[in-house]
XYZ file of C-alpha atoms in Angstrom:
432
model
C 249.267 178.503 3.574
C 250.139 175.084 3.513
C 248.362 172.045 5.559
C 251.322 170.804 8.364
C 251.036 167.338 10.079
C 250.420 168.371 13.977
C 253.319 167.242 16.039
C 255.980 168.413 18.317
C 257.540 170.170 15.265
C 254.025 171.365 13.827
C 252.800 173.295 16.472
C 253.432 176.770 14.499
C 251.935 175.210 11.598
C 248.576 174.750 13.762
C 248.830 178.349 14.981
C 249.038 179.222 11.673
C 245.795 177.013 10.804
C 243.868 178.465 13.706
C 244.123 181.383 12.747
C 241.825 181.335 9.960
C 238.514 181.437 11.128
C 236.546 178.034 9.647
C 239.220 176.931 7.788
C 239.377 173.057 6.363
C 242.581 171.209 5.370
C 242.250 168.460 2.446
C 244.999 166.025 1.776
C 248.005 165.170 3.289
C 250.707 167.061 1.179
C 252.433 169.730 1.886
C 251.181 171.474 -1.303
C 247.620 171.043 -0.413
C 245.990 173.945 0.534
C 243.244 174.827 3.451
C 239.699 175.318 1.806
C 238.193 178.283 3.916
C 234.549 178.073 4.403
C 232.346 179.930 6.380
C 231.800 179.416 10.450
C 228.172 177.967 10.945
C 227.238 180.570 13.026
C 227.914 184.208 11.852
C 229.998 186.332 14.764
C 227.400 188.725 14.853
C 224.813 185.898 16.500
C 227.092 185.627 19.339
C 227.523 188.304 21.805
C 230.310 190.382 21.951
C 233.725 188.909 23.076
C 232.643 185.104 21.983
C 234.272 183.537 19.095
C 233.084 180.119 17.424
C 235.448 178.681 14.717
C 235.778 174.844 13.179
C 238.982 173.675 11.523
C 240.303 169.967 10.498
C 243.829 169.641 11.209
C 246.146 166.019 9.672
C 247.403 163.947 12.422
C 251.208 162.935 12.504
C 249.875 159.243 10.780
C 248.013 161.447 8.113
C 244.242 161.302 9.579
C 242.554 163.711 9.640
C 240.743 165.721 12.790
C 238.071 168.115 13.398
C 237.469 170.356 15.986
C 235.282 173.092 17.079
C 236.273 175.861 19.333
C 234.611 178.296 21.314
C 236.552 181.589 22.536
C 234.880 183.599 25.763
C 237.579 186.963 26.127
C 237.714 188.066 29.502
C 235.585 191.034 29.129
C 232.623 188.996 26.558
C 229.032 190.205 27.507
C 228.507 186.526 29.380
C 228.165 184.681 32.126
C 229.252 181.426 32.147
C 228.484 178.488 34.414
C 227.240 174.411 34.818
C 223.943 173.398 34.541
C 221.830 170.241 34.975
C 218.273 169.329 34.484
C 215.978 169.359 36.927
C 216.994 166.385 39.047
C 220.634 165.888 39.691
C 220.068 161.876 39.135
C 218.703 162.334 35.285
C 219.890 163.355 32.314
C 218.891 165.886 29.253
C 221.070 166.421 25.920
C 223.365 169.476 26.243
C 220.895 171.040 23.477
C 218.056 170.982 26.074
C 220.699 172.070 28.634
C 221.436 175.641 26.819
C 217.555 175.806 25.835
C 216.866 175.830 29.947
C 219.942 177.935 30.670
C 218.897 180.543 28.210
C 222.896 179.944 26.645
C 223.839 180.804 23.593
C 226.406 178.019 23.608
C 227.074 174.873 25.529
C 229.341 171.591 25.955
C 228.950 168.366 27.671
C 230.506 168.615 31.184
C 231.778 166.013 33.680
C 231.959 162.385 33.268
C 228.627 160.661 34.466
C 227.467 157.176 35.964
C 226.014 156.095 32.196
C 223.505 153.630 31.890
C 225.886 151.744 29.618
C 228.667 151.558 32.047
C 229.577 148.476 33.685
C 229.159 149.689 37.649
C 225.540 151.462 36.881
C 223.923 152.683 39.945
C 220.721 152.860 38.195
C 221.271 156.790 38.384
C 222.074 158.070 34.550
C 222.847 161.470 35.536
C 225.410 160.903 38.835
C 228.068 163.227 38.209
C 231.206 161.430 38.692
C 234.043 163.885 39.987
C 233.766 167.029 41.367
C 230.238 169.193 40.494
C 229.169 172.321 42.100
C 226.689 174.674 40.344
C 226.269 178.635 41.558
C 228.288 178.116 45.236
C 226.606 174.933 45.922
C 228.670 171.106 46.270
C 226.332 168.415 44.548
C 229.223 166.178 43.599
C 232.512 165.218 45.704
C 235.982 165.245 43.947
C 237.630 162.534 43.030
C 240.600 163.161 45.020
C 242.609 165.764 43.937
C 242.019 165.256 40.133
C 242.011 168.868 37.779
C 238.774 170.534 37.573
C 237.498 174.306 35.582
C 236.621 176.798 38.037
C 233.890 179.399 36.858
C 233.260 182.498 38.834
C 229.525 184.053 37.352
C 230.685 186.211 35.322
C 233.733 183.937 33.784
C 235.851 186.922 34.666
C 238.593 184.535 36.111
C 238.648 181.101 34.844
C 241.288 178.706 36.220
C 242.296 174.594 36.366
C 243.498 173.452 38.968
C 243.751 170.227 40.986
C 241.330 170.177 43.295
C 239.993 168.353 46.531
C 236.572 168.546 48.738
C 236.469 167.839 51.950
C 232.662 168.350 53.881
C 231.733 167.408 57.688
C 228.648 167.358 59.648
C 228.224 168.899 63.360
C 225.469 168.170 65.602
C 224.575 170.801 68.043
C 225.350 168.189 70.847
C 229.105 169.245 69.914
C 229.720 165.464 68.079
C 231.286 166.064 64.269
C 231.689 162.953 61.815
C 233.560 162.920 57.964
C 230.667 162.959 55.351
C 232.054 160.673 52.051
C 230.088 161.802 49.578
C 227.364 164.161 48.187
C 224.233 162.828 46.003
C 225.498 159.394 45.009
C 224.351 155.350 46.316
C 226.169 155.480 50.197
C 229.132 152.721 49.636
C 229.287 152.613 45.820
C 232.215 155.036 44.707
C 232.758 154.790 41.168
C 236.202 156.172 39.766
C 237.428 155.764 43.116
C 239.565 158.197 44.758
C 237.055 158.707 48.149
C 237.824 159.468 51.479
C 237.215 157.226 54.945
C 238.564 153.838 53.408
C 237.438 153.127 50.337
C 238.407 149.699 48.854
C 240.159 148.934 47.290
C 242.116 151.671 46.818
C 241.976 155.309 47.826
C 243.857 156.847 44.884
C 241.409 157.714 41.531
C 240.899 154.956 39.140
C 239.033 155.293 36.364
C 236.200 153.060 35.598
C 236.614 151.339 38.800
C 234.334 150.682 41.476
C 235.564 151.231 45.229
C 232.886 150.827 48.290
C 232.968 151.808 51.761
C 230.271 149.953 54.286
C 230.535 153.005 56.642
C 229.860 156.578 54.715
C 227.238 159.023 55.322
C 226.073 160.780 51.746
C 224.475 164.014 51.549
C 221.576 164.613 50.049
C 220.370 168.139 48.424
C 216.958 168.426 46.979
C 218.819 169.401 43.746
C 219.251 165.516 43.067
C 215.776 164.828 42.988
C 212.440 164.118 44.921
C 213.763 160.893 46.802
C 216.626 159.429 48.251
C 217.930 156.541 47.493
C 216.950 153.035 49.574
C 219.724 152.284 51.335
C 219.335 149.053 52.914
C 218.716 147.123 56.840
C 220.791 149.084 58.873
C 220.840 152.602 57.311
C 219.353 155.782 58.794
C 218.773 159.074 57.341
C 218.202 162.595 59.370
C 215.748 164.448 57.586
C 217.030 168.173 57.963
C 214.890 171.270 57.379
C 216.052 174.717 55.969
C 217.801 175.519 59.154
C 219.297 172.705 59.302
C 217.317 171.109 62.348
C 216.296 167.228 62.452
C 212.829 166.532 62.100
C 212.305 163.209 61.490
C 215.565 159.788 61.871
C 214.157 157.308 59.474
C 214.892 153.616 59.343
C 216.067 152.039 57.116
C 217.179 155.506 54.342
C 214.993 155.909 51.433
C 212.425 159.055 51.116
C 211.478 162.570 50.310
C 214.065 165.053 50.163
C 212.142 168.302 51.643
C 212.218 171.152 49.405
C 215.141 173.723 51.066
C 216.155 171.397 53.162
C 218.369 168.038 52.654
C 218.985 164.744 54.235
C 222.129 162.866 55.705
C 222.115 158.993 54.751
C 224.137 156.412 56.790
C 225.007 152.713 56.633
C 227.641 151.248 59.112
C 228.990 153.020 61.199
C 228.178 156.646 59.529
C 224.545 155.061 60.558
C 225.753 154.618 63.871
C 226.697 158.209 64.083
C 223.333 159.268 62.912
C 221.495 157.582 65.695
C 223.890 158.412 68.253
C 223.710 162.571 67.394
C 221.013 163.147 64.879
C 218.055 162.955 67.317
C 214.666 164.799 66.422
C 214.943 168.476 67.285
C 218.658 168.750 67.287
C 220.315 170.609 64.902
C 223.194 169.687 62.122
C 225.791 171.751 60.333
C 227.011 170.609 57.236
C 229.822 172.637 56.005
C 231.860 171.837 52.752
C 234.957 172.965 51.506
C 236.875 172.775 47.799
C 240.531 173.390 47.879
C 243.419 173.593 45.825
C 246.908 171.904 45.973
C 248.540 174.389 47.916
C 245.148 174.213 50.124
C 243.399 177.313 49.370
C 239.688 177.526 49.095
C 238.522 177.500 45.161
C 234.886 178.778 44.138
C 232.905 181.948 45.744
C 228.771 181.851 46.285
C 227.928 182.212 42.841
C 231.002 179.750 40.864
C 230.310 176.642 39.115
C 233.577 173.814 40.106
C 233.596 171.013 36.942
C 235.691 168.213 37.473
C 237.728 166.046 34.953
C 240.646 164.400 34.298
C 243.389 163.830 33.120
C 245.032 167.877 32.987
C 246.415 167.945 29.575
C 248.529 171.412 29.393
C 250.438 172.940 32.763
C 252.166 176.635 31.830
C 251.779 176.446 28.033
C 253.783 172.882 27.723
C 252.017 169.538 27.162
C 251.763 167.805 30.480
C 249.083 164.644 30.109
C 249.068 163.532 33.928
C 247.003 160.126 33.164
C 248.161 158.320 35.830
C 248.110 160.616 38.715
C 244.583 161.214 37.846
C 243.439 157.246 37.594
C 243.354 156.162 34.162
C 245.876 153.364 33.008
C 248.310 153.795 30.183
C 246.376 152.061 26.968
C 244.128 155.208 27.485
C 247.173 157.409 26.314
C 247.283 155.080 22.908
C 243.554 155.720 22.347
C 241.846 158.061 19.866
C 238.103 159.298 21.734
C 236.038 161.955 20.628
C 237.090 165.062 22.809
C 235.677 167.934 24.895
C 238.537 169.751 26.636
C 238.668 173.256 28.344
C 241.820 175.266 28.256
C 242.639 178.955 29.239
C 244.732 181.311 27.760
C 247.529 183.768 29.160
C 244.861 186.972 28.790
C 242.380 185.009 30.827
C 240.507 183.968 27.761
C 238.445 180.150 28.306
C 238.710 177.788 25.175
C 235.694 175.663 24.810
C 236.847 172.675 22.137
C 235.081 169.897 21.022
C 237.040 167.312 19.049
C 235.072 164.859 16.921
C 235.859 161.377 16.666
C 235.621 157.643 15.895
C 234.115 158.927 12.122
C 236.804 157.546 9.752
C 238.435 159.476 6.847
C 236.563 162.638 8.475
C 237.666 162.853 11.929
C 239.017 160.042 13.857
C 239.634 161.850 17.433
C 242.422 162.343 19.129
C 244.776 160.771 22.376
C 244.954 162.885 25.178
C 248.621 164.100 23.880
C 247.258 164.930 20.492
C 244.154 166.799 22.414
C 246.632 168.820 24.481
C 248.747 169.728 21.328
C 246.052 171.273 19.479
C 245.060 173.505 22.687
C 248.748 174.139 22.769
C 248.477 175.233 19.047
C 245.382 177.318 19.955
C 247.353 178.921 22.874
C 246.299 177.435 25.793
C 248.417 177.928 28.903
C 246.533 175.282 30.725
C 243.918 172.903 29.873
C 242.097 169.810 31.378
C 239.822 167.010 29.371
C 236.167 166.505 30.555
C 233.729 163.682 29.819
C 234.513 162.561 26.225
C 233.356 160.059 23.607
C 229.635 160.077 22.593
C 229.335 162.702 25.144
C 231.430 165.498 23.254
C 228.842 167.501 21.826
C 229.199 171.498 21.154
C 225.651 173.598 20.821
C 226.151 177.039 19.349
C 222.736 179.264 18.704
C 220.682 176.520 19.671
C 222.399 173.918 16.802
C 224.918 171.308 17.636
C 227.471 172.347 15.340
C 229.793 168.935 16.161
C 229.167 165.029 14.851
C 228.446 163.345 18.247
C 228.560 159.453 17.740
C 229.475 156.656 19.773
C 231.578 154.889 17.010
C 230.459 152.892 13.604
C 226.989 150.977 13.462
C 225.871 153.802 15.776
C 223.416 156.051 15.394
C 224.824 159.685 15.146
C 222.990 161.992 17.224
C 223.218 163.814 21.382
C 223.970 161.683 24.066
C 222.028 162.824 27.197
C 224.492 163.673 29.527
C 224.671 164.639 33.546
C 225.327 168.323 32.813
C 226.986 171.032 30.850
C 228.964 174.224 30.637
C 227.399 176.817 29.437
C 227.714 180.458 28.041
C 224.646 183.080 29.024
C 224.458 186.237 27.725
C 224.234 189.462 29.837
C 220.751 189.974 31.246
C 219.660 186.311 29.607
C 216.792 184.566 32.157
C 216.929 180.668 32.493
C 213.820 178.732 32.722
C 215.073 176.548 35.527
C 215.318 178.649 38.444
C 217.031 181.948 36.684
C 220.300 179.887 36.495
């Protein structure tokens, strides 16, 4: 079998490639040959129905890229899901991740508020984008970018674009928007919010909007403590049923366990004061939708959000620019993790190294969505990427995670991660 250059015209070569469990391409020419070597972990480790294979493929310039792929069938002896650590605002390395999840394999999910990025909240493990873990909304979307929907048992995987929406009711009949869920009130990085953000409403990537009149929700999934929130702000401290028992001036304080708290500044403090008295009660009620506006997710489904979509009915279709990010980030080669889903229902997993030169030098988004084109993806979407991209398989990261040369190689911690549980499998935070 001969090594192809991966292109528009070498999409049946990569089919080819792929389907050679493990296999390596050397050289360039078309008379080199694929070495095949054996798949770091044996099929038999992995429970039936899941599938881990690593190939290097040569870019149309001649460079060469690796990536590692992870196949869940329909009907594998899993659940899948997302996962965090145990406070929402932290992070943990996707190997710790699958350790507490009790997975046999993970990857890095959504993109994150890092502490290296330039708008840093101070909060390392702030999912950016849409979140929601077993039925429950920690993270809004960023409007209407793509996301992976999981149901428990990964029976039906899907993308789609997709948008939440969540309001608050007082029992005094008075209802207000709520902007966001666990994040600063009035910082809203990547854009895209609702209740006039500035600048802009639309997603932009790596771009901070703010909003001086939001009221954020609070779960005690993003840790002990809300954030401070200023002169001005209130915060309704809810219990389990939902009923105020304490207003607090200014925000900033325990999150009761089972219940959650409402945080205001401008007017969405306003609102507080006016209908969030002690003793009356508030309904929060949240909803994630899809483009043609039906509701995505059940009680137990995990909603990951990221950006851009890269495949739409088997055909490349990067949509960078609906979905924020500005067009030098199509010339760019980044380390990868992308999800994609087959026409039988089957998820793809893929993890492409990067940003390690004469090895693997990542990929664009186009060249990311031709190689899950080549692996049979009928549509796929990118998550967080970079020194993120990390792939754990039997409790090894079988990837090169790096942030680029001088760097140290080694996990990133990241926000939180998708991950693949076998039948019967007990997590050791809170039987995930």
């Amino acid at each position: 079998m001969s090594a192809r250059r991966v292109g528009r015209a070498g999409l049946a070569a990569g089919l080819a490639l792929l389907a050679v469990a493990g296999c390596t391409t050397s050289g360039s020419g078309d008379n080199d040959r694929p070495r095949r070597v054996p798949s770091p972990a044996a099929s038999s480790a992995l429970p039936e129905g899941v599938r881990y294979e690593h190939s290097t493929q040569i870019l149309a310039d001649g460079e060469p890229v690796r990536f590692h792929v992870l196949s869940i069938a329909p009907d594998a002896h899993v659940s899948l899901g997302a996962t965090h650590g145990d406070r929402l605002q932290d992070t943990s390395t996707v190997r710790e991740l699958a350790r507490q999840a009790g997975a046999v394999a993970a990857v890095n999910g959504t993109l994150f508020d890092i502490a290296t990025g330039a708008h840093h909240s101070g909060y390392d493990g702030d999912p950016l984008g849409l979140y929601g873990d077993r039925g429950r909304l920690l993270s809004e979307s960023v409007g209407a970018n793509p996301a992976l929907v999981l149901d428990s048992f990964g029976r039906h995987p899907s993308i789609t674009e997709a948008r939440s929406s969540i309001r608050v009711t007082s029992s005094d009949g008075a209802h207000s928007l709520v902007d966001g869920v666990d994040r600063v009130p009035g910082r809203i990085l990547d854009c895209g919010g609702v209740g006039g953000d500035r600048p802009v409403a639309l997603p932009r990537h790596g771009t901070l909007c703010t909003d001086p009149d939001e009221i954020v929700d609070f779960r005690p999934e993003w840790g002990g403590y809300s954030p401070q929130a200023g002169d001005g702000s209130a915060e309704a401290v809810l219990d389990s049923r939902g009923r105020v028992t304490r207003l607090r001036t200014p925000a900033g304080g325990a999150i009761p366990r089972g219940g959650r708290t409402l945080v205001g500044i401008g007017k969405g403090a306003a609102w507080l004061r006016a209908h969030a008295a002690r003793g009356r009660e508030l309904r929060v009620s949240s909803r994630v939708s899809d483009a043609q506006g039906d509701s995505l997710g059940g009680p137990e489904a995990s909603l990951v959000g990221g950006g851009p979509r890269l495949v739409r009915d088997g055909h490349v279709r990067v949509t960078a620019a609906a979905n924020g990010f500005p067009p030098s980030a199509l010339r760019t080669r980044h380390p990868r993790t992308v999800a994609g889903i087959k026409e039988d229902g089957t998820l793809l997993l893929v993890v492409i190294d990067g940003r390690r030169p004469g090895r693997s030098v990542g990929a664009t988004f186009t060249e990311a969505a031709r190689i899950l084109v080549g692996l049979g993806a009928k549509d796929a979407v990118n998550l967080d990427g970079g020194g993120s991209s990390t792939m754990v398989v039997s409790g090894r990261v079988r990837n090169s995670p790096t942030d680029g040369p001088g760097s140290r190689p080694g996990e990133r911690r990241v926000s939180n991660a998708i991950v693949v549980i076998p039948t019967g499998a007990v997590a050791d935070r809170d039987q995930l």
